[in-house]
Amino acid sequence: MAFKLAIIGLGKIAQDQHLPVVAKNRDFELAAVVSSRGGHGDVPSFKTAGELFRSGIKLDAVALCMPPEPRFAIARDALDAGLHVLMEKPPTPTVGELDAITAHAEARKRILFTTWHSQYNKAVDEAQRLLKDKRVTRLHVSWKEDVRHWHPGQDWIWEPGGFGVFDPGINAFSIVTKILPQPVFVKSAMLETPRNKATPIAAQITFKPSWDGAAELTADLDWRQTGEQSWNIDVETADGLQLALRRGGTELYIGGKLTVQAPPEEYEDIYVHFAELLREGRSHVDGAPLQLVSDCFMLGRRTDTEPFL
Amino acid sequence: MAFKLAIIGLGKIAQDQHLPVVAKNRDFELAAVVSSRGGHGDVPSFKTAGELFRSGIKLDAVALCMPPEPRFAIARDALDAGLHVLMEKPPTPTVGELDAITAHAEARKRILFTTWHSQYNKAVDEAQRLLKDKRVTRLHVSWKEDVRHWHPGQDWIWEPGGFGVFDPGINAFSIVTKILPQPVFVKSAMLETPRNKATPIAAQITFKPSWDGAAELTADLDWRQTGEQSWNIDVETADGLQLALRRGGTELYIGGKLTVQAPPEEYEDIYVHFAELLREGRSHVDGAPLQLVSDCFMLGRRTDTEPFL
């Protein structure tokens, strides 16, 4: 028996990933979609989540793919309707909302799954395995891309809650929080912010270790990178392991040698994992990447930079 | 048998509150102090927390009264030394650190107590009791004081991690999160920031309810108030209850009528509660006020205002 799923929000990520991946996964049956602008083939379609929940259509779960702002209220209503919930990244605009929806899912005894697509790569899994029980002495994240190429005309990314350069940066953080054996904390963050925008276009972050001992832990996020794009994470350990994730976590180099290279099947793996969670009756909530971004804003020092046009 | 306590950090709050209150409370015995600048009477005194932990002095618990930045590492070392930990407000600079120290205290089976002094007022307790099971339709926080009077020459409050106007504002938030029957989330925050400073001097915050239904939820924080100071919280409920906390939570008015007026004994009550926690073997960790401030920074829109001199 396939799980009956509704996808709520048919923007770019739903079109590019959720719809085709769900169509291929025999554990799921697309039972409905919710979109303010048109539907999807002959699948029952609703203008609002409220209309879906009142429709009487039989459902097991919903995938929330709209922007984060309304997610808490829609997730709450879905849980109240007895449905399990998958949330695209970032799950909510604030950690407060994520904490509350986590508690609500527990109270309703429903499954909540927060996805962080960059975590679903074989190279990331192998990095996590290799770093288990190690003492990290150095971490450097270099996450540099061209906002004009990846977010043409998307004004909301520059508004509060749009995360600015932390929109891609949170993907890096979701890898870091997965592979490191112990948490890191934000020590300081420089937030380079265009004079005409609310959110940063670049950020330089220094972390501090939760473990006893010295460690050099930094991240360099930049949305002004033209030409070659950089999605790199480098880690060194006290016993001399040198580990490098490249191309957004799809390639792993150990001591300079390519060790894992796997084609990205992030969303395929996300839905395989969601089916497991549903069968096993357990939630998977990971707030660490969002908390790290929130802590960057908490301790951030804004510096003005040239207007973004 | 009194609990043997060390107070770490002998700044203003330790001198004004912790030392005299502990001296009066027969459940505690001041066994040591840690201060970089001089000691306290003939109590054994150490320059650093590390020296205290290595000293062999018999202790049950420590109270962390230094500024938040080094708190996580000192709390971790105290827990590793088998000690229970009380943390002044705010417990840590970031929520990430609070989450990690909470997990560490659980792992070490030691008591962790995060104090929020404004919560320890009879008027606040009564407000919490009256609002239980109510539906809130309006909340307004007006927290306005004169930074020059309360923080003369304290430059650190203007640095990242110094919280700016959220240093007093978090006291208001600690009352709000205690008395409201359900959480509120940050919807937007205007952060008025002096051009020569990193943290806001004033903030206007709009919250959104976690419950279904309309509610007008706002806070107005200002550090430029001369003359009369305002520490006011007003709440209205769907069934017509009108509740007003005045003077920082020491007075409660119901429908305009003064109902509770009690002299502040915040720190007396904090140490009474700490002794209870120690006897009962349970922690009391409240991250909600810090999370709310963090979410204000996450969604904050900075507006420049005149330099603070």
XYZ file of C-alpha atoms in Angstrom:
618
model
C 0.000 0.000 0.000
C 1.442 3.329 -1.071
C 1.257 6.337 1.261
C -1.204 8.902 -0.059
C 0.665 12.208 -0.299
C -0.354 15.774 -1.023
C 2.262 18.282 -2.117
C 1.477 21.783 -0.893
C 3.143 24.584 -2.845
C 4.084 23.934 -6.486
C 7.032 26.301 -6.848
C 10.412 25.539 -8.379
C 11.556 22.911 -5.861
C 8.270 20.974 -6.133
C 8.403 21.026 -9.928
C 12.099 20.173 -10.159
C 12.265 17.526 -7.428
C 9.223 16.538 -5.382
C 6.802 15.843 -8.248
C 9.159 13.759 -10.441
C 10.719 11.939 -7.458
C 7.346 11.048 -5.934
C 6.154 9.845 -9.346
C 9.039 7.341 -9.432
C 8.733 6.150 -5.801
C 6.240 3.283 -5.475
C 5.892 3.874 -1.713
C 3.990 7.084 -2.474
C 0.898 7.964 -4.440
C 0.322 11.628 -5.274
C -3.265 12.092 -4.080
C -3.579 15.880 -4.266
C -1.726 19.125 -4.827
C -2.268 22.599 -3.422
C -1.288 25.586 -5.517
C -2.533 29.124 -5.859
C -1.666 28.985 -9.573
C -2.890 25.876 -11.425
C -2.551 22.167 -10.695
C -0.620 19.125 -11.844
C -2.071 16.905 -14.545
C -5.278 15.256 -13.433
C -4.342 15.109 -9.732
C -7.036 16.687 -7.510
C -5.982 20.276 -6.975
C -6.867 22.854 -4.305
C -6.193 26.556 -3.970
C -5.434 26.442 -0.242
C -4.321 23.905 2.342
C -7.530 24.578 4.266
C -9.626 23.504 1.251
C -7.572 20.313 0.982
C -8.029 19.443 4.672
C -11.796 20.050 4.427
C -12.158 18.126 1.134
C -12.476 14.653 2.634
C -9.793 13.303 0.273
C -8.034 10.396 1.945
C -4.435 11.276 2.782
C -1.567 9.944 4.883
C 0.909 12.800 4.630
C 1.663 16.218 3.214
C 4.908 17.691 1.880
C 5.239 21.419 2.567
C 7.076 23.105 -0.290
C 5.827 26.691 -0.005
C 8.090 29.418 1.440
C 8.663 29.132 5.203
C 6.427 31.920 6.552
C 3.055 30.062 6.615
C 4.558 26.636 7.328
C 3.861 26.489 11.056
C 0.127 27.169 10.705
C -0.275 24.749 7.778
C 1.741 22.036 9.532
C -0.322 22.527 12.706
C -3.564 22.173 10.733
C -2.219 19.104 8.902
C -1.243 17.431 12.179
C -4.659 18.337 13.612
C -6.179 16.634 10.556
C -4.238 13.479 11.485
C -1.620 13.780 8.747
C 2.116 13.227 8.826
C 4.257 16.161 7.655
C 7.415 16.561 5.585
C 8.925 20.061 5.534
C 11.259 21.447 2.873
C 14.310 23.375 4.049
C 14.317 25.626 5.984
C 11.389 24.189 7.911
C 10.250 27.483 9.474
C 11.420 31.111 9.540
C 12.308 30.865 13.245
C 13.518 28.168 15.618
C 10.633 29.045 17.947
C 8.180 27.804 15.330
C 10.178 24.621 14.744
C 10.263 23.859 18.487
C 6.499 24.375 18.723
C 5.604 22.247 15.693
C 7.904 19.490 16.975
C 6.055 19.470 20.292
C 2.711 19.530 18.478
C 3.633 16.523 16.307
C 4.586 14.612 19.449
C 1.308 15.561 21.112
C -0.650 14.439 18.034
C 1.478 11.280 17.655
C 2.185 12.077 14.002
C 5.464 11.889 12.066
C 7.386 15.109 11.421
C 10.322 15.079 9.017
C 12.520 18.116 8.407
C 14.491 17.620 5.218
C 17.906 19.129 4.504
C 18.620 17.929 0.999
C 22.398 18.462 1.114
C 22.635 15.857 3.883
C 21.508 13.120 1.449
C 24.748 12.341 -0.325
C 26.974 9.268 -0.052
C 30.068 11.449 0.332
C 28.451 13.216 3.310
C 27.526 9.883 4.917
C 31.107 8.675 4.514
C 32.509 11.908 5.973
C 30.222 11.510 8.980
C 31.370 7.912 9.443
C 35.068 8.838 9.214
C 34.757 11.726 11.706
C 32.897 9.740 14.355
C 34.911 9.863 17.632
C 37.549 12.138 16.065
C 38.726 15.443 17.497
C 38.344 18.169 14.878
C 41.103 20.796 14.845
C 40.128 22.698 11.702
C 36.960 23.331 9.728
C 36.618 25.661 6.802
C 33.470 26.167 4.781
C 33.740 28.049 1.501
C 30.297 28.431 -0.040
C 30.394 30.907 -2.902
C 27.899 31.218 -5.690
C 26.308 33.737 -8.011
C 22.985 34.932 -6.640
C 22.037 36.419 -10.029
C 22.325 32.987 -11.627
C 20.558 30.965 -8.909
C 17.885 33.425 -7.753
C 16.976 35.645 -10.706
C 14.348 38.198 -9.732
C 13.609 36.596 -6.341
C 13.159 39.688 -4.177
C 11.993 37.739 -1.104
C 15.500 36.364 -0.463
C 16.552 39.912 0.440
C 13.724 40.430 2.925
C 13.881 39.486 6.628
C 13.183 35.760 6.791
C 14.611 35.337 3.279
C 17.975 34.477 4.869
C 20.112 36.279 2.227
C 23.369 34.373 1.656
C 22.335 31.984 4.432
C 19.782 30.509 2.014
C 22.606 28.547 0.344
C 24.742 28.771 3.494
C 22.251 26.711 5.477
C 22.929 23.831 3.068
C 26.577 23.958 4.083
C 25.590 24.181 7.747
C 23.322 21.140 7.337
C 26.356 19.144 6.160
C 28.592 20.515 8.924
C 26.106 19.673 11.686
C 25.708 16.170 10.240
C 29.373 15.247 9.818
C 30.952 16.835 12.904
C 30.965 14.478 15.914
C 30.247 17.347 18.348
C 28.476 20.680 17.914
C 30.125 23.976 17.100
C 28.821 27.353 18.256
C 28.844 30.724 16.586
C 31.546 32.967 18.077
C 31.239 35.898 15.693
C 29.737 36.702 12.310
C 30.381 39.603 9.944
C 27.275 40.173 7.836
C 28.045 42.147 4.675
C 24.729 43.646 3.717
C 23.924 45.719 0.621
C 22.809 49.220 1.634
C 19.476 48.688 -0.143
C 18.732 45.225 1.285
C 17.790 43.684 4.640
C 19.754 40.434 4.465
C 23.466 39.756 3.884
C 25.107 39.078 0.535
C 28.204 37.672 2.244
C 29.161 36.492 5.711
C 32.391 35.531 7.455
C 31.773 33.373 10.468
C 34.037 32.148 13.253
C 32.813 29.205 15.280
C 33.991 27.985 18.656
C 34.207 24.316 19.608
C 31.932 22.672 22.188
C 34.845 20.392 23.055
C 37.833 21.273 25.207
C 40.848 22.322 23.171
C 41.829 24.627 20.346
C 40.211 24.461 16.927
C 40.150 26.819 13.948
C 36.570 26.809 12.704
C 35.461 29.237 10.004
C 32.969 29.740 7.201
C 33.067 32.095 4.264
C 29.752 32.583 2.490
C 29.517 34.779 -0.582
C 26.768 35.349 -3.119
C 28.895 37.456 -5.480
C 30.919 34.632 -7.000
C 30.902 34.668 -10.787
C 32.633 32.003 -12.894
C 33.381 28.776 -11.032
C 31.112 28.187 -8.047
C 32.504 26.873 -4.734
C 30.680 24.541 -2.378
C 33.581 23.246 -0.326
C 34.009 21.963 3.216
C 37.445 21.062 4.609
C 38.015 19.284 7.905
C 41.201 18.270 9.704
C 41.467 16.129 12.831
C 43.977 15.852 15.659
C 45.235 12.517 14.291
C 45.989 13.953 10.858
C 42.917 13.033 8.820
C 42.366 15.513 5.992
C 38.894 15.408 4.572
C 37.506 17.557 1.774
C 33.920 17.637 0.541
C 33.563 19.217 -2.890
C 30.701 20.137 -5.250
C 28.140 20.583 -2.502
C 28.852 17.316 -0.765
C 28.791 14.996 -3.769
C 32.551 14.309 -3.760
C 34.783 13.317 -0.853
C 38.578 13.564 -0.909
C 40.678 11.959 1.831
C 44.242 13.273 2.042
C 43.734 14.776 -1.419
C 42.499 11.525 -2.998
C 39.013 11.235 -4.460
C 37.329 8.559 -2.344
C 33.612 8.922 -2.960
C 31.954 10.372 -6.029
C 28.265 9.736 -6.408
C 25.641 11.383 -8.567
C 23.269 13.474 -6.444
C 20.061 11.609 -5.668
C 19.159 13.848 -2.752
C 15.385 13.901 -3.155
C 15.214 10.228 -4.096
C 16.913 9.461 -0.771
C 14.705 11.934 1.106
C 11.552 10.106 0.012
C 13.086 6.673 0.678
C 13.848 7.905 4.203
C 10.366 9.422 4.606
C 8.772 6.067 3.727
C 10.991 4.392 6.356
C 9.960 6.934 8.982
C 6.279 6.408 8.137
C 6.615 2.626 8.314
C 8.590 2.756 11.569
C 6.383 5.417 13.146
C 9.166 7.811 14.108
C 9.904 11.466 13.484
C 13.164 12.948 12.261
C 13.524 16.587 13.295
C 16.870 18.308 12.866
C 16.925 21.914 14.051
C 20.706 22.309 14.155
C 21.246 24.002 10.750
C 18.493 26.566 11.409
C 19.806 27.196 14.928
C 23.265 27.892 13.565
C 21.885 30.466 11.116
C 19.792 32.025 13.864
C 22.872 32.267 16.076
C 24.770 33.970 13.222
C 22.088 36.663 13.118
C 22.063 36.870 16.937
C 25.803 37.569 17.090
C 26.118 39.182 13.673
C 27.827 42.508 13.097
C 26.315 44.178 10.067
C 28.656 45.978 7.719
C 27.228 47.936 4.812
C 28.298 47.092 1.306
C 27.386 48.397 -2.137
C 23.745 48.319 -3.182
C 22.563 45.197 -5.015
C 20.845 46.073 -8.270
C 23.146 20.161 55.528
C 23.607 23.283 53.436
C 24.622 23.013 49.784
C 28.190 24.185 49.284
C 28.101 26.872 46.596
C 30.746 28.770 44.665
C 29.834 32.028 42.952
C 31.822 32.557 39.772
C 32.048 36.170 38.619
C 31.739 38.938 41.224
C 30.312 41.721 39.071
C 27.377 43.982 39.876
C 24.664 41.293 39.944
C 26.710 39.041 42.248
C 27.449 41.925 44.631
C 23.896 43.305 44.606
C 21.984 40.017 44.741
C 23.733 36.645 44.808
C 26.147 37.308 47.689
C 23.653 38.929 50.117
C 20.825 36.507 49.209
C 23.015 33.407 49.613
C 24.273 34.771 52.952
C 20.652 34.854 54.216
C 19.601 31.441 52.832
C 20.393 28.631 55.270
C 20.140 26.007 52.500
C 23.395 27.348 51.053
C 26.903 27.868 52.330
C 29.220 30.077 50.304
C 32.263 27.831 49.967
C 34.273 29.767 47.373
C 34.250 32.662 44.952
C 35.978 33.160 41.613
C 36.899 36.660 40.559
C 39.653 38.162 38.442
C 39.648 41.215 40.754
C 39.732 40.414 44.489
C 37.601 38.143 46.663
C 34.817 38.313 49.219
C 35.664 38.521 52.909
C 37.480 35.412 54.107
C 35.796 33.039 51.633
C 38.356 31.010 49.628
C 38.922 32.920 46.403
C 40.260 31.868 42.996
C 41.260 33.829 39.915
C 39.726 31.378 37.430
C 37.081 28.674 37.403
C 39.737 26.165 36.365
C 41.732 26.893 39.533
C 38.588 26.387 41.614
C 37.779 23.035 39.985
C 41.371 21.830 40.505
C 41.539 23.114 44.113
C 39.967 20.095 45.765
C 37.536 22.324 47.706
C 34.345 20.405 48.381
C 31.425 21.853 46.410
C 27.884 20.917 45.414
C 27.069 23.659 42.944
C 28.262 26.781 41.175
C 26.401 29.973 40.258
C 27.634 31.507 36.994
C 27.417 35.306 37.209
C 30.060 36.362 34.669
C 28.990 37.711 31.230
C 27.549 35.039 28.913
C 30.447 34.484 26.481
C 32.527 31.982 28.530
C 29.530 30.380 30.260
C 29.253 27.247 28.132
C 32.869 26.179 28.664
C 32.775 26.920 32.420
C 29.428 25.151 32.836
C 30.740 22.146 30.880
C 33.827 21.949 33.107
C 31.674 22.349 36.255
C 29.373 19.514 35.145
C 32.418 17.390 34.303
C 33.645 18.085 37.859
C 30.361 16.654 39.156
C 28.818 20.009 40.128
C 25.295 21.354 39.671
C 25.027 24.656 37.806
C 22.910 27.801 38.165
C 23.186 30.301 35.301
C 22.355 34.014 35.479
C 20.313 35.490 32.648
C 20.900 35.227 29.747
C 22.387 31.766 30.210
C 24.506 31.794 27.036
C 25.101 34.113 24.072
C 23.416 31.680 21.677
C 20.640 29.102 21.862
C 23.014 26.547 20.351
C 25.162 26.724 23.474
C 22.132 26.429 25.754
C 20.909 23.339 23.888
C 24.337 21.737 24.172
C 24.816 22.465 27.882
C 21.312 21.157 28.578
C 22.183 17.878 26.862
C 25.504 17.740 28.718
C 23.830 18.222 32.115
C 21.454 15.355 31.285
C 24.365 13.154 30.233
C 26.228 13.960 33.465
C 23.050 13.588 35.567
C 23.606 16.990 37.175
C 21.101 19.787 37.847
C 21.010 22.761 35.480
C 18.978 25.832 36.418
C 18.562 28.819 34.097
C 17.342 31.793 36.081
C 15.197 34.591 34.682
C 14.816 36.886 37.666
C 11.754 38.767 36.396
C 9.767 35.517 36.479
C 10.067 35.399 40.286
C 7.287 37.759 41.291
C 3.930 36.982 42.890
C 2.136 39.207 40.375
C 3.677 37.195 37.520
C 2.643 33.891 39.126
C -0.909 35.175 39.504
C -1.003 36.396 35.879
C 0.153 32.954 34.734
C -2.564 31.305 36.827
C -5.303 33.596 35.486
C -4.281 33.107 31.839
C -4.150 29.314 32.004
C -6.529 27.866 29.371
C -7.460 31.375 28.118
C -7.309 32.521 24.514
C -5.199 35.674 24.288
C -6.406 38.277 21.774
C -4.020 41.103 22.615
C -0.565 41.456 24.108
C 1.411 44.648 24.363
C 4.804 44.968 25.970
C 6.129 48.460 26.635
C 9.624 48.241 28.095
C 11.275 51.646 28.084
C 14.184 52.733 30.206
C 17.192 55.014 30.185
C 20.320 53.131 29.154
C 22.541 55.946 30.453
C 21.100 55.497 33.928
C 21.145 51.694 34.067
C 24.299 50.884 32.094
C 26.719 53.789 32.561
C 29.928 53.191 30.617
C 29.112 49.557 29.787
C 30.415 49.333 26.222
C 29.892 45.562 25.940
C 26.101 45.963 25.773
C 26.573 47.580 22.350
C 28.717 44.763 20.995
C 27.355 41.624 19.269
C 26.253 39.303 22.055
C 25.592 42.286 24.323
C 21.945 42.205 23.195
C 21.471 46.027 23.111
C 17.918 46.913 24.150
C 17.148 43.199 24.347
C 19.228 43.085 27.548
C 16.260 44.583 29.435
C 13.815 43.336 26.789
C 14.631 39.713 27.561
C 13.283 40.313 31.071
C 9.938 41.266 29.532
C 10.116 38.248 27.231
C 10.795 35.983 30.221
C 7.535 37.195 31.778
C 5.607 36.859 28.503
C 6.776 33.297 27.890
C 5.877 32.387 31.470
C 2.374 33.876 31.625
C 1.038 33.117 28.130
C -0.683 29.723 27.930
C 0.687 29.074 24.416
C 3.818 30.294 22.638
C 4.052 33.323 20.385
C 6.429 33.595 17.446
C 8.278 36.567 16.034
C 6.625 37.821 12.859
C 8.720 40.934 12.303
C 11.118 43.148 14.209
C 12.376 46.645 13.456
C 15.779 47.100 15.075
C 16.691 50.774 15.486
C 20.453 50.755 15.723
C 22.743 53.722 16.370
C 25.064 54.247 13.394
C 28.107 53.798 15.643
C 26.890 50.648 17.437
C 26.286 46.976 16.595
C 23.160 46.327 18.676
C 19.758 48.081 18.737
C 18.768 50.933 21.037
C 15.079 50.348 20.297
C 12.962 47.623 18.729
C 9.351 47.316 17.608
C 8.271 43.696 17.401
C 5.148 42.066 16.006
C 4.448 38.523 17.130
C 2.151 35.945 15.603
C 0.111 33.475 17.624
C 0.783 29.733 17.674
C -2.949 29.239 18.145
C -5.622 29.444 15.474
C -7.323 32.831 15.352
C -6.514 36.513 15.262
C -4.449 38.218 17.940
C -2.696 41.575 18.138
C 0.685 40.877 19.717
C 3.320 43.600 19.920
C 6.317 44.796 21.896
C 7.926 48.201 22.035
C 11.414 48.259 23.531
C 13.255 51.526 23.959
C 16.456 52.440 25.754
C 16.081 56.206 25.261
C 13.376 56.795 27.886
C 14.229 59.584 30.296
C 11.984 60.547 33.211
C 9.499 57.878 34.235
C 10.544 54.365 33.239
C 8.027 51.881 31.773
C 8.079 48.147 32.367
C 4.525 47.278 31.357
C 2.806 44.207 29.939
C -0.882 44.273 28.960
C -2.903 41.193 28.023
C -6.513 40.791 26.920
C -8.366 37.535 26.423
C -11.299 36.439 24.257
C -13.578 36.289 27.307
C -12.839 39.876 28.306
C -10.146 39.527 30.950
C -7.937 42.620 31.068
C -4.658 42.048 32.814
C -1.884 44.588 33.344
C 1.531 43.928 34.848
C 3.295 47.104 35.985
C 6.708 48.014 37.426
C 8.530 45.068 35.899
C 6.061 42.442 37.029
C 5.736 43.451 40.676
C 2.158 44.780 40.354
C -0.854 43.126 38.737
C -4.013 44.999 37.759
C -7.153 43.096 36.712
C -9.695 45.235 34.845
C -7.842 48.302 36.089
C -7.909 47.250 39.742
C -4.672 46.604 41.662
C -4.860 42.946 42.645
C -1.340 41.922 43.577
C 1.413 44.165 44.849
C 4.416 42.463 46.356
C 7.893 43.726 47.117
C 10.416 42.166 44.736
C 12.207 39.207 46.281
C 13.341 37.802 42.969
C 16.714 36.446 43.990
C 15.434 35.188 47.335
C 12.894 33.102 45.389
C 15.496 31.999 42.855
C 17.657 30.463 45.581
C 14.640 28.913 47.332
C 13.776 27.285 44.000
C 17.372 26.199 43.395
C 17.448 24.434 46.775
C 14.193 22.639 45.829
C 15.654 21.538 42.500
C 18.792 20.240 44.221
C 16.767 18.321 46.815
C 14.401 16.896 44.193
C 17.171 16.112 41.708
C 15.618 17.865 38.727
C 16.750 20.523 36.289
C 14.852 23.644 35.279
C 15.944 24.895 31.868
C 13.914 27.591 30.148
C 15.226 28.585 26.743
C 12.105 30.410 25.559
C 13.134 34.016 26.379
C 16.525 33.611 24.674
C 14.903 31.922 21.673
C 12.511 34.832 21.276
C 15.391 37.337 21.256
C 17.305 35.152 18.810
C 14.262 35.042 16.531
C 14.002 38.858 16.706
C 17.556 39.106 15.384
C 16.832 36.385 12.774
C 13.877 38.321 11.358
C 15.073 41.791 12.316
C 15.193 44.656 9.862
C 17.920 47.069 10.911
C 17.216 50.752 10.585
C 19.966 53.251 11.328
C 19.417 55.879 13.965
C 21.549 58.657 15.409
C 24.898 57.746 16.944
C 24.922 56.982 20.657
C 27.518 59.055 22.482
